[in-house]
Short mmCIF file of C-alpha atoms and ligand atoms in Angstrom, two decimals:
data_model
loop_
_atom_site.label_atom_id
_atom_site.label_comp_id
_atom_site.label_asym_id
_atom_site.label_seq_id
_atom_site.Cartn_x
_atom_site.Cartn_y
_atom_site.Cartn_z
CA MET A 1 -91.98 -36.12 -32.75
CA ASP A 2 -93.90 -34.11 -35.29
CA ASP A 3 -96.95 -33.56 -33.13
CA PRO A 4 -96.93 -30.33 -31.16
CA TYR A 5 -98.85 -31.96 -28.27
CA GLN A 6 -96.29 -34.69 -28.03
CA VAL A 7 -93.58 -32.07 -27.99
CA GLN A 8 -95.30 -30.18 -25.18
CA GLU A 9 -95.54 -33.32 -23.11
CA SER A 10 -91.91 -34.19 -23.59
CA LEU A 11 -90.95 -30.62 -22.71
CA SER A 12 -92.81 -30.61 -19.41
CA LYS A 13 -91.09 -33.90 -18.58
CA LEU A 14 -87.77 -32.35 -19.50
CA LYS A 15 -88.55 -29.41 -17.25
CA GLU A 16 -89.33 -31.71 -14.34
CA GLU A 17 -86.09 -33.63 -14.86
CA PHE A 18 -84.20 -30.36 -15.03
CA GLU A 19 -85.71 -29.07 -11.77
CA ILE A 20 -84.79 -32.27 -9.94
CA ALA A 21 -81.27 -32.39 -11.34
CA LEU A 22 -80.65 -28.73 -10.48
CA ALA A 23 -82.04 -29.12 -6.97
CA GLN A 24 -79.65 -32.00 -6.38
CA ALA A 25 -76.58 -30.18 -7.68
CA ASN A 26 -74.57 -29.07 -4.66
CA THR A 27 -71.32 -27.78 -6.03
CA ALA A 28 -70.44 -25.35 -8.78
CA GLY A 29 -69.12 -28.34 -10.77
CA GLU A 30 -72.41 -30.22 -10.42
CA VAL A 31 -74.40 -27.16 -11.52
CA GLU A 32 -72.18 -26.97 -14.57
CA LEU A 33 -72.91 -30.62 -15.38
CA VAL A 34 -76.65 -29.88 -15.22
CA ARG A 35 -76.13 -26.98 -17.60
CA VAL A 36 -74.26 -29.15 -20.09
CA LYS A 37 -76.87 -31.89 -19.87
CA PHE A 38 -79.92 -29.63 -20.39
CA LEU A 39 -78.51 -26.75 -22.42
CA GLY A 40 -75.43 -28.17 -24.16
CA ARG A 41 -75.08 -29.05 -27.82
CA LYS A 42 -76.16 -32.66 -27.20
CA SER A 43 -79.13 -31.84 -24.95
CA PRO A 44 -82.74 -32.89 -25.83
CA LEU A 45 -83.56 -29.19 -26.11
CA ALA A 46 -80.92 -28.70 -28.81
CA ALA A 47 -82.26 -31.79 -30.63
CA HIS A 48 -85.79 -30.36 -30.56
CA LEU A 49 -84.59 -27.04 -31.94
CA LYS A 50 -82.82 -28.82 -34.77
CA GLN A 51 -86.02 -30.66 -35.68
CA LEU A 52 -88.19 -27.55 -35.86
CA GLY A 53 -88.14 -27.79 -39.65
CA VAL A 54 -90.39 -30.85 -39.65
CA PHE A 55 -93.38 -28.83 -38.41
CA PRO A 56 -95.64 -27.06 -40.83
CA PRO A 57 -94.94 -23.32 -40.80
CA ASP A 58 -98.01 -22.35 -38.68
CA GLN A 59 -96.99 -24.71 -35.87
CA ARG A 60 -93.29 -24.04 -36.21
CA ALA A 61 -93.61 -20.63 -34.58
CA THR A 62 -95.54 -21.88 -31.54
CA VAL A 63 -93.22 -24.80 -30.89
CA GLY A 64 -90.16 -22.70 -31.52
CA LYS A 65 -91.37 -20.10 -29.04
CA GLU A 66 -92.03 -22.74 -26.37
CA LEU A 67 -88.56 -24.21 -26.89
CA ASN A 68 -86.96 -20.80 -26.54
CA VAL A 69 -88.93 -19.95 -23.42
CA LEU A 70 -87.77 -23.19 -21.86
CA LYS A 71 -84.19 -22.56 -22.90
CA THR A 72 -84.24 -19.12 -21.25
CA THR A 73 -85.85 -20.57 -18.12
CA PHE A 74 -83.10 -23.20 -17.89
CA GLU A 75 -80.38 -20.63 -18.44
CA ASN A 76 -81.78 -18.27 -15.80
CA LYS A 77 -82.18 -20.99 -13.23
CA VAL A 78 -78.65 -22.28 -13.80
CA ASP A 79 -77.28 -18.74 -13.43
CA GLU A 80 -79.31 -18.12 -10.29
CA LYS A 81 -78.05 -21.30 -8.73
CA LYS A 82 -74.46 -20.47 -9.63
CA GLN A 83 -74.83 -17.01 -8.06
CA ALA A 84 -76.49 -18.44 -4.99
CA ARG A 85 -73.73 -20.98 -4.54
CA LEU A 86 -71.13 -18.26 -4.87
CA SER A 87 -72.76 -15.97 -2.39
CA GLN A 88 -73.41 -18.83 0.01
CA SER A 89 -69.77 -19.82 -0.02
CA VAL A 90 -68.41 -16.26 0.29
CA LEU A 91 -70.96 -14.16 2.11
CA PRO A 92 -71.19 -16.00 5.41
CA ALA A 93 -67.39 -15.67 5.77
CA VAL A 94 -67.56 -11.87 5.50
CA ASP A 95 -68.00 -10.06 8.77
CA VAL A 96 -69.11 -6.62 7.66
CA THR A 97 -68.34 -5.18 11.09
CA LEU A 98 -64.61 -5.88 10.69
CA PRO A 99 -62.41 -2.90 9.82
CA GLY A 100 -61.59 -2.73 6.10
CA LEU A 101 -58.32 -3.88 4.60
CA VAL A 102 -55.81 -1.05 4.72
CA HIS A 103 -53.78 -0.64 1.56
CA PRO A 104 -50.45 0.85 2.62
CA LEU A 105 -49.84 4.16 0.86
CA GLY A 106 -46.33 5.13 -0.14
CA ARG A 107 -45.01 8.57 0.67
CA LEU A 108 -41.97 10.69 -0.01
CA HIS A 109 -38.82 10.03 2.00
CA PRO A 110 -38.29 12.67 4.73
CA VAL A 111 -35.06 13.78 3.03
CA THR A 112 -36.93 14.26 -0.27
CA GLN A 113 -39.67 16.18 1.56
CA THR A 114 -37.11 18.50 3.18
CA LEU A 115 -35.29 18.93 -0.13
CA GLN A 116 -38.50 19.96 -1.86
CA ARG A 117 -39.40 22.39 0.92
CA LEU A 118 -35.93 23.93 0.61
CA LEU A 119 -36.18 24.33 -3.16
CA ASP A 120 -39.67 25.80 -2.74
CA CYS A 121 -38.15 28.58 -0.59
CA PHE A 122 -35.80 29.65 -3.39
CA ARG A 123 -37.95 29.14 -6.49
CA PRO A 124 -40.22 32.15 -5.84
CA LEU A 125 -37.09 34.34 -5.67
CA GLY A 126 -36.22 33.41 -9.24
CA PHE A 127 -33.79 30.55 -8.53
CA GLU A 128 -33.83 27.82 -11.15
CA VAL A 129 -33.27 24.19 -10.09
CA VAL A 130 -30.26 22.64 -11.83
CA GLU A 131 -28.60 19.27 -11.35
CA GLY A 132 -25.14 17.94 -12.08
CA PRO A 133 -23.38 14.58 -12.15
CA GLU A 134 -22.33 12.78 -8.96
CA LEU A 135 -19.17 11.60 -10.68
CA ASP A 136 -17.02 14.59 -11.55
CA TYR A 137 -13.48 15.73 -12.27
CA GLU A 138 -10.90 16.82 -9.76
CA PHE A 139 -10.82 20.14 -11.63
CA ASN A 140 -14.50 20.93 -11.03
CA ASN A 141 -14.55 19.64 -7.46
CA PHE A 142 -11.29 21.36 -6.37
CA ASP A 143 -9.05 23.37 -8.76
CA ALA A 144 -11.72 25.58 -10.29
CA LEU A 145 -13.10 26.22 -6.80
CA ASN A 146 -9.77 27.67 -5.72
CA ILE A 147 -8.94 24.70 -3.50
CA PRO A 148 -5.14 24.55 -3.77
CA ARG A 149 -3.32 21.30 -4.45
CA ASP A 150 -2.02 21.12 -0.89
CA HIS A 151 -5.43 21.60 0.73
CA PRO A 152 -6.13 18.74 3.18
CA SER A 153 -9.50 17.91 1.57
CA ARG A 154 -7.56 16.83 -1.49
CA GLU A 155 -6.28 13.85 0.46
CA ASN A 156 -7.83 10.50 -0.26
CA PHE A 157 -9.31 10.53 3.22
CA ASP A 158 -11.77 13.25 2.41
CA THR A 159 -12.79 12.25 -1.10
CA PHE A 160 -13.66 9.02 -2.84
CA PHE A 161 -11.45 8.87 -5.92
CA VAL A 162 -12.63 6.58 -8.66
CA ASP A 163 -10.24 3.94 -9.87
CA ALA A 164 -10.92 4.41 -13.57
CA PRO A 165 -9.05 6.27 -16.32
CA SER A 166 -10.25 9.86 -16.64
CA PRO A 167 -11.99 10.55 -19.98
CA GLU A 168 -10.51 14.06 -19.84
CA PRO A 169 -7.07 13.80 -18.20
CA LYS A 170 -6.66 17.60 -18.35
CA LYS A 171 -9.50 17.88 -15.81
CA GLY A 172 -7.74 15.48 -13.46
CA LYS A 173 -8.93 12.27 -11.86
CA LEU A 174 -12.53 11.15 -11.57
CA LEU A 175 -14.10 11.31 -8.12
CA LEU A 176 -17.44 11.16 -6.34
CA ARG A 177 -18.15 14.85 -5.74
CA SER A 178 -17.59 15.81 -2.10
CA HIS A 179 -19.96 18.79 -2.38
CA THR A 180 -22.43 20.24 -4.87
CA SER A 181 -20.16 23.24 -5.57
CA PRO A 182 -18.67 21.69 -8.77
CA VAL A 183 -22.10 22.27 -10.36
CA GLN A 184 -21.44 26.03 -9.93
CA ILE A 185 -18.42 25.55 -12.20
CA ARG A 186 -20.33 23.48 -14.77
CA VAL A 187 -23.16 26.00 -14.99
CA MET A 188 -20.90 29.08 -15.20
CA GLN A 189 -18.80 27.37 -17.90
CA SER A 190 -21.86 26.78 -20.03
CA ARG A 191 -23.86 29.97 -19.40
CA LYS A 192 -23.37 33.68 -19.06
CA ALA A 193 -24.37 35.82 -16.07
CA PRO A 194 -26.91 36.73 -14.74
CA LEU A 195 -27.52 33.43 -12.98
CA ARG A 196 -29.71 32.31 -10.12
CA ILE A 197 -29.58 28.58 -9.49
CA VAL A 198 -30.16 26.07 -6.72
CA VAL A 199 -28.60 22.64 -7.03
CA PRO A 200 -29.89 19.67 -5.08
CA GLY A 201 -27.94 16.43 -5.06
CA ARG A 202 -26.02 13.64 -3.38
CA VAL A 203 -22.46 14.14 -2.19
CA TYR A 204 -19.94 11.63 -0.87
CA ARG A 205 -17.28 11.76 1.85
CA PRO A 206 -15.37 8.83 3.34
CA ASP A 207 -16.43 9.62 6.91
CA PRO A 208 -16.88 6.76 9.35
CA LEU A 209 -20.60 6.21 9.93
CA ASP A 210 -21.97 7.60 13.21
CA ALA A 211 -25.02 9.48 14.49
CA SER A 212 -24.09 12.65 12.61
CA HIS A 213 -21.94 11.39 9.70
CA SER A 214 -22.75 9.38 6.63
CA PHE A 215 -20.52 8.63 3.62
CA MET A 216 -23.36 9.87 1.40
CA PHE A 217 -25.70 12.75 2.11
CA HIS A 218 -27.57 15.51 0.28
CA GLN A 219 -26.74 19.16 -0.21
CA VAL A 220 -28.47 22.13 -1.74
CA GLU A 221 -26.09 24.57 -3.37
CA GLY A 222 -27.08 28.09 -4.34
CA LEU A 223 -25.42 30.53 -6.73
CA MET A 224 -26.41 33.99 -7.81
CA VAL A 225 -24.26 36.01 -10.20
CA ASP A 226 -25.04 39.44 -11.61
CA ASP A 227 -23.23 42.69 -12.24
CA ARG A 228 -24.07 43.95 -8.76
CA THR A 229 -24.77 41.18 -6.31
CA SER A 230 -23.80 42.08 -2.78
CA PHE A 231 -23.45 40.47 0.62
CA THR A 232 -26.71 42.23 1.49
CA ASP A 233 -28.48 40.22 -1.20
CA LEU A 234 -26.99 37.06 0.25
CA LYS A 235 -28.19 37.95 3.74
CA GLY A 236 -31.65 38.86 2.49
CA VAL A 237 -32.14 35.71 0.45
CA LEU A 238 -30.88 33.36 3.17
CA ALA A 239 -32.73 35.05 6.04
CA HIS A 240 -35.95 34.96 4.01
CA CYS A 241 -35.56 31.26 3.21
CA LEU A 242 -34.50 30.18 6.70
CA GLN A 243 -37.45 32.02 8.22
CA ARG A 244 -39.77 30.42 5.72
CA LEU A 245 -38.34 27.05 6.69
CA PHE A 246 -38.10 27.39 10.48
CA GLY A 247 -40.73 30.04 11.21
CA PRO A 248 -41.00 33.83 10.68
CA SER A 249 -39.52 34.79 14.05
CA THR A 250 -36.40 32.58 13.68
CA LYS A 251 -33.25 34.52 14.55
CA VAL A 252 -30.47 34.20 11.95
CA ARG A 253 -26.81 35.14 12.48
CA PHE A 254 -23.85 35.31 10.11
CA ARG A 255 -20.49 34.29 11.57
CA PRO A 256 -17.18 34.94 9.71
CA HIS A 257 -15.67 31.73 8.36
CA PHE A 258 -13.30 30.50 5.66
CA PHE A 259 -14.02 28.71 2.40
CA PRO A 260 -11.45 28.72 -0.41
CA PHE A 261 -14.11 29.48 -3.05
CA THR A 262 -15.75 32.46 -1.32
CA GLU A 263 -14.39 35.71 0.09
CA PRO A 264 -15.63 36.93 2.46
CA SER A 265 -17.16 33.71 3.79
CA ALA A 266 -19.61 33.05 6.57
CA GLU A 267 -21.34 30.30 8.41
CA VAL A 268 -24.98 30.90 9.14
CA ASP A 269 -26.61 29.90 12.42
CA ILE A 270 -30.23 29.97 13.50
CA ALA A 271 -31.40 30.29 17.10
CA CYS A 272 -31.69 26.71 18.39
CA THR A 273 -35.00 25.10 17.44
CA GLY A 274 -34.98 23.18 20.74
CA CYS A 275 -34.43 25.98 23.28
CA LYS A 276 -34.93 29.17 21.17
CA GLY A 277 -31.43 30.33 22.15
CA SER A 278 -31.19 29.67 25.88
CA GLY A 279 -28.98 26.57 25.50
CA CYS A 280 -29.88 22.88 25.46
CA ALA A 281 -28.48 19.48 24.48
CA THR A 282 -29.41 19.93 20.77
CA CYS A 283 -27.24 23.03 20.39
CA GLY A 284 -24.55 21.93 22.86
CA ARG A 285 -25.62 24.78 25.24
CA LYS A 286 -24.63 27.34 22.59
CA GLY A 287 -28.17 28.51 21.79
CA TRP A 288 -27.31 28.51 18.05
CA LEU A 289 -27.36 25.86 15.35
CA GLU A 290 -25.03 25.95 12.38
CA ILE A 291 -27.11 25.61 9.22
CA LEU A 292 -25.04 26.44 6.17
CA GLY A 293 -21.89 27.87 4.62
CA CYS A 294 -21.86 30.82 2.25
CA GLY A 295 -19.94 33.78 0.91
CA MET A 296 -19.18 36.03 -2.05
CA VAL A 297 -17.81 34.08 -5.04
CA HIS A 298 -13.98 34.30 -5.03
CA PRO A 299 -12.47 36.14 -8.05
CA ASN A 300 -10.32 33.06 -8.79
CA VAL A 301 -13.48 30.99 -9.25
CA PHE A 302 -14.78 33.52 -11.79
CA ARG A 303 -11.41 33.44 -13.57
CA ALA A 304 -11.46 29.61 -13.71
CA VAL A 305 -14.76 29.64 -15.61
CA GLY A 306 -13.85 32.55 -17.89
CA TYR A 307 -15.95 35.23 -16.15
CA ASP A 308 -14.40 38.66 -15.63
CA PRO A 309 -14.30 39.31 -11.86
CA ARG A 310 -14.29 43.06 -12.51
CA ARG A 311 -17.65 42.82 -14.27
CA VAL A 312 -19.59 40.30 -12.20
CA GLN A 313 -20.25 39.68 -8.55
CA GLY A 314 -21.99 36.77 -6.95
CA PHE A 315 -22.78 34.84 -3.83
CA ALA A 316 -22.91 31.11 -3.16
CA PHE A 317 -24.13 28.95 -0.33
CA GLY A 318 -24.35 25.27 0.50
CA MET A 319 -26.32 23.36 3.10
CA GLY A 320 -26.79 19.78 4.25
CA VAL A 321 -30.31 18.49 3.71
CA GLU A 322 -30.19 15.66 6.27
CA ARG A 323 -29.04 18.11 8.93
CA ILE A 324 -31.99 20.38 8.25
CA ALA A 325 -34.39 17.43 8.18
CA MET A 326 -32.97 16.29 11.55
CA LEU A 327 -33.45 19.75 13.07
CA THR A 328 -36.99 20.22 11.78
CA HIS A 329 -38.14 16.79 12.96
CA GLY A 330 -35.98 16.35 16.07
CA ILE A 331 -34.17 13.29 14.65
CA ARG A 332 -30.96 12.46 16.50
CA ASP A 333 -29.33 9.88 14.25
CA ILE A 334 -28.62 10.42 10.53
CA ARG A 335 -28.41 6.65 9.96
CA LEU A 336 -32.19 6.39 10.42
CA PHE A 337 -32.64 8.03 7.01
CA PHE A 338 -30.82 5.23 5.24
CA ASP A 339 -31.95 2.13 7.17
CA ASN A 340 -35.26 2.02 5.26
CA ASP A 341 -37.14 0.94 8.38
CA LEU A 342 -40.83 1.56 7.66
CA ARG A 343 -41.53 2.18 11.35
CA PHE A 344 -39.35 5.28 10.99
CA LEU A 345 -40.25 6.32 7.45
CA SER A 346 -44.02 6.05 7.88
CA GLN A 347 -43.94 8.82 10.52
CA PHE A 348 -43.38 11.52 7.91
N1 LIG B 26 -19.32 23.50 -0.48
C1 LIG B 26 -19.31 23.86 0.91
C2 LIG B 26 -19.34 22.58 1.76
O1 LIG B 26 -19.65 21.54 1.26
C3 LIG B 26 -20.48 24.72 1.28
C4 LIG B 26 -20.44 26.07 0.61
C5 LIG B 26 -21.02 26.26 -0.63
C6 LIG B 26 -19.85 27.13 1.23
C7 LIG B 26 -20.98 27.48 -1.24
C8 LIG B 26 -19.81 28.38 0.65
C9 LIG B 26 -20.38 28.54 -0.60
O2 LIG B 26 -19.03 22.62 2.93
#
């Protein structure tokens, strides 16, 4: 086939054959077969390209150009057909008036949200967020906090003791901390005053599960120690934070109470979020809701960590995060937080 006219003739035949074959191809597989036949390594077109060398140089360019034009035409038509087949098979099935697919977005757990809001109340007042281990020693959880050996919360019923040898027998048995207060001890043992810390974390108590009790829940502990920290500071800090949390006009009251690690101690109530103080089912007709425990750090606690109680003063407080989350959102059963039911969780 060394005559350019002969080549042209055979090419137009090839083109005709190609058009027919492509028109008859109905599936993506058939289109692919057409491509292999007319554009593959063993196609007539490839054979022609290989033979270009037999033409004298002046004709070589013309023939070569024609071959390349044809090759591009074939390629484009095959691609077009493939696209068309694709869109034919997909497009008619798409109803553009249907609502789009919703990709479910994750969000923070309501307890985490409440925890972060709580910490955000204290951070601007200079309180640093510190964490401690959930597994701790009897010493940090009880002795150092001035909880005497015969205190009822020492009993197995109130604390999960861990059945493993203690790495530091002098600090007593290992347990799951029953409050975040042991972190006060850890921080004071490792740092000097002045201190302003808030400690979020999980705590454990072997309470039977019901609407208001869970064997695991979260607390936020606070501790401020300086050379002159007074009960007035405690009142100011807590009132500020509770009003930030529950609204600026929230009434706050301090009620005398007892904790072994603080003296004097108080429980803090806010006017009921349900009835604003007139009495309803949420507050048991009392008009007040108990929110947290607090007090001035007991001198024995300072002694246990090597601070001199004549030189430093401090206050501490502790609150339950689930309880606050329940009050802010009107949730009546603590178990809802831990069931992981998306119908509940996705509301926050
Ligand atoms: N640790 C106490 C509790 O769990 C709360 C508390 C902390 C009270 C600090 C006073 C001071 O009940």
